[in-house]
Amino acid sequence: MSPGGMAMITPVTGRVGERVIAYLDHLSRVEGRISRLIDGGFAVELRNTVRKRDKIANVLTWLANRDELNLPEDRRHDRFVPKNPMTKMILPDGSEHVCRIIDVSLSGAAIATDIVPEMGDAITLGKMHARVIRRIEGGIAVEFAAVQSRELLEHHISAPEES
């Protein structure tokens, strides 16, 4: 992978020129078009903003060097566990499901759930609007529609305590 393209090994193939959207760990959403077919998959020419290309370059550099330089995890915001980690998740079809917040940051959260929405689905977590950005072991990771304050998150992300 480079800031301008990537090779994808996949069980299915596409056609040259076909649009591809992928959700990748550390990079979130990347988009492009199939530029050529390769053995076991295809090559994608990424079509992202200059800002996104710069982010990809920075993340790829960090990934390449983190072990040798003993670099810390690259997180935009510190993570914490809310006082009440239990909450409800509302899916696009309106169904509600109880889930547990593994951890949360000002920009997103990791959720323990047996219900796995589709990548990119808009959901509500407590009272917070979020988008599913990846699957994790035992659940999903979501990104909030906007960066939040810790106080607002504590108040709006957890289900109200039963009295």
CSV table of N, CA and C in Angstrom, one decimal, residues 4 15-16 21 35-36 45 53 63 67 70 78 81 86 93 96 99 101 103 110 121 133 141 144 150 163:
chain,number,residue,atom,x,y,z
A,4,GLY,N,-1.2,6.5,-2.6
A,4,GLY,CA,-1.9,6.6,-3.9
A,4,GLY,C,-2.6,5.3,-4.4
A,15,ARG,N,-14.1,-5.5,-11.7
A,15,ARG,CA,-13.8,-5.1,-13.0
A,15,ARG,C,-12.9,-3.8,-13.0
A,16,VAL,N,-12.0,-3.7,-13.9
A,16,VAL,CA,-11.2,-2.5,-14.0
A,16,VAL,C,-12.2,-1.3,-14.1
A,21,ILE,N,-14.7,0.7,-2.0
A,21,ILE,CA,-14.6,1.4,-0.7
A,21,ILE,C,-14.1,0.3,0.3
A,35,SER,N,-7.7,-0.5,-10.8
A,35,SER,CA,-6.9,0.0,-11.9
A,35,SER,C,-6.4,-1.2,-12.7
A,36,ARG,N,-6.2,-2.4,-12.1
A,36,ARG,CA,-5.8,-3.6,-12.8
A,36,ARG,C,-6.1,-4.8,-11.9
A,45,GLU,N,-6.4,2.3,-7.4
A,45,GLU,CA,-5.9,3.6,-7.4
A,45,GLU,C,-6.8,4.4,-6.5
A,53,ARG,N,-4.6,11.7,1.8
A,53,ARG,CA,-3.3,11.1,1.3
A,53,ARG,C,-2.2,11.3,2.3
A,63,LEU,N,3.3,2.8,11.0
A,63,LEU,CA,3.2,1.4,11.0
A,63,LEU,C,4.6,0.7,10.7
A,67,ASP,N,7.6,-0.7,15.5
A,67,ASP,CA,8.2,-1.8,16.3
A,67,ASP,C,9.7,-1.5,16.5
A,70,ASN,N,10.0,1.5,18.8
A,70,ASN,CA,9.2,1.3,20.1
A,70,ASN,C,8.2,2.4,20.3
A,78,ASP,N,-7.2,10.1,24.0
A,78,ASP,CA,-7.1,9.1,25.0
A,78,ASP,C,-8.4,8.3,25.2
A,81,VAL,N,-13.1,4.3,30.1
A,81,VAL,CA,-14.3,3.5,30.2
A,81,VAL,C,-15.3,4.3,31.0
A,86,MET,N,-22.8,0.1,30.2
A,86,MET,CA,-23.9,-0.5,29.5
A,86,MET,C,-24.7,0.6,28.8
A,93,ASP,N,-32.5,0.1,11.2
A,93,ASP,CA,-33.9,-0.4,11.1
A,93,ASP,C,-34.7,-0.1,12.3
A,96,GLU,N,-33.4,-1.9,18.8
A,96,GLU,CA,-32.6,-1.5,19.9
A,96,GLU,C,-32.0,-2.8,20.5
A,99,CYS,N,-25.8,-3.3,24.7
A,99,CYS,CA,-24.4,-3.6,24.5
A,99,CYS,C,-23.5,-3.0,25.6
A,101,ILE,N,-19.9,-0.9,26.5
A,101,ILE,CA,-18.8,0.0,25.9
A,101,ILE,C,-17.5,-0.6,26.5
A,103,ASP,N,-14.4,0.6,25.5
A,103,ASP,CA,-13.7,1.9,25.9
A,103,ASP,C,-14.2,3.0,24.9
A,110,ALA,N,-15.3,1.6,21.2
A,110,ALA,CA,-15.2,0.1,20.9
A,110,ALA,C,-16.4,-0.5,21.7
A,121,ASP,N,-22.6,1.6,8.5
A,121,ASP,CA,-24.0,1.9,9.0
A,121,ASP,C,-24.0,3.0,10.0
A,133,ILE,N,-17.1,1.7,11.8
A,133,ILE,CA,-15.9,1.8,11.0
A,133,ILE,C,-15.2,0.5,10.9
A,141,ALA,N,-16.2,-1.2,16.2
A,141,ALA,CA,-15.7,0.1,16.5
A,141,ALA,C,-16.5,1.1,15.8
A,144,PHE,N,-17.8,8.7,16.1
A,144,PHE,CA,-18.9,9.7,16.3
A,144,PHE,C,-19.0,10.7,15.2
A,150,ARG,N,-15.5,15.0,27.1
A,150,ARG,CA,-15.7,13.8,27.9
A,150,ARG,C,-17.0,13.9,28.8
A,163,SER,N,-33.2,2.9,38.7
A,163,SER,CA,-33.3,3.2,40.2
A,163,SER,C,-34.3,2.3,40.9
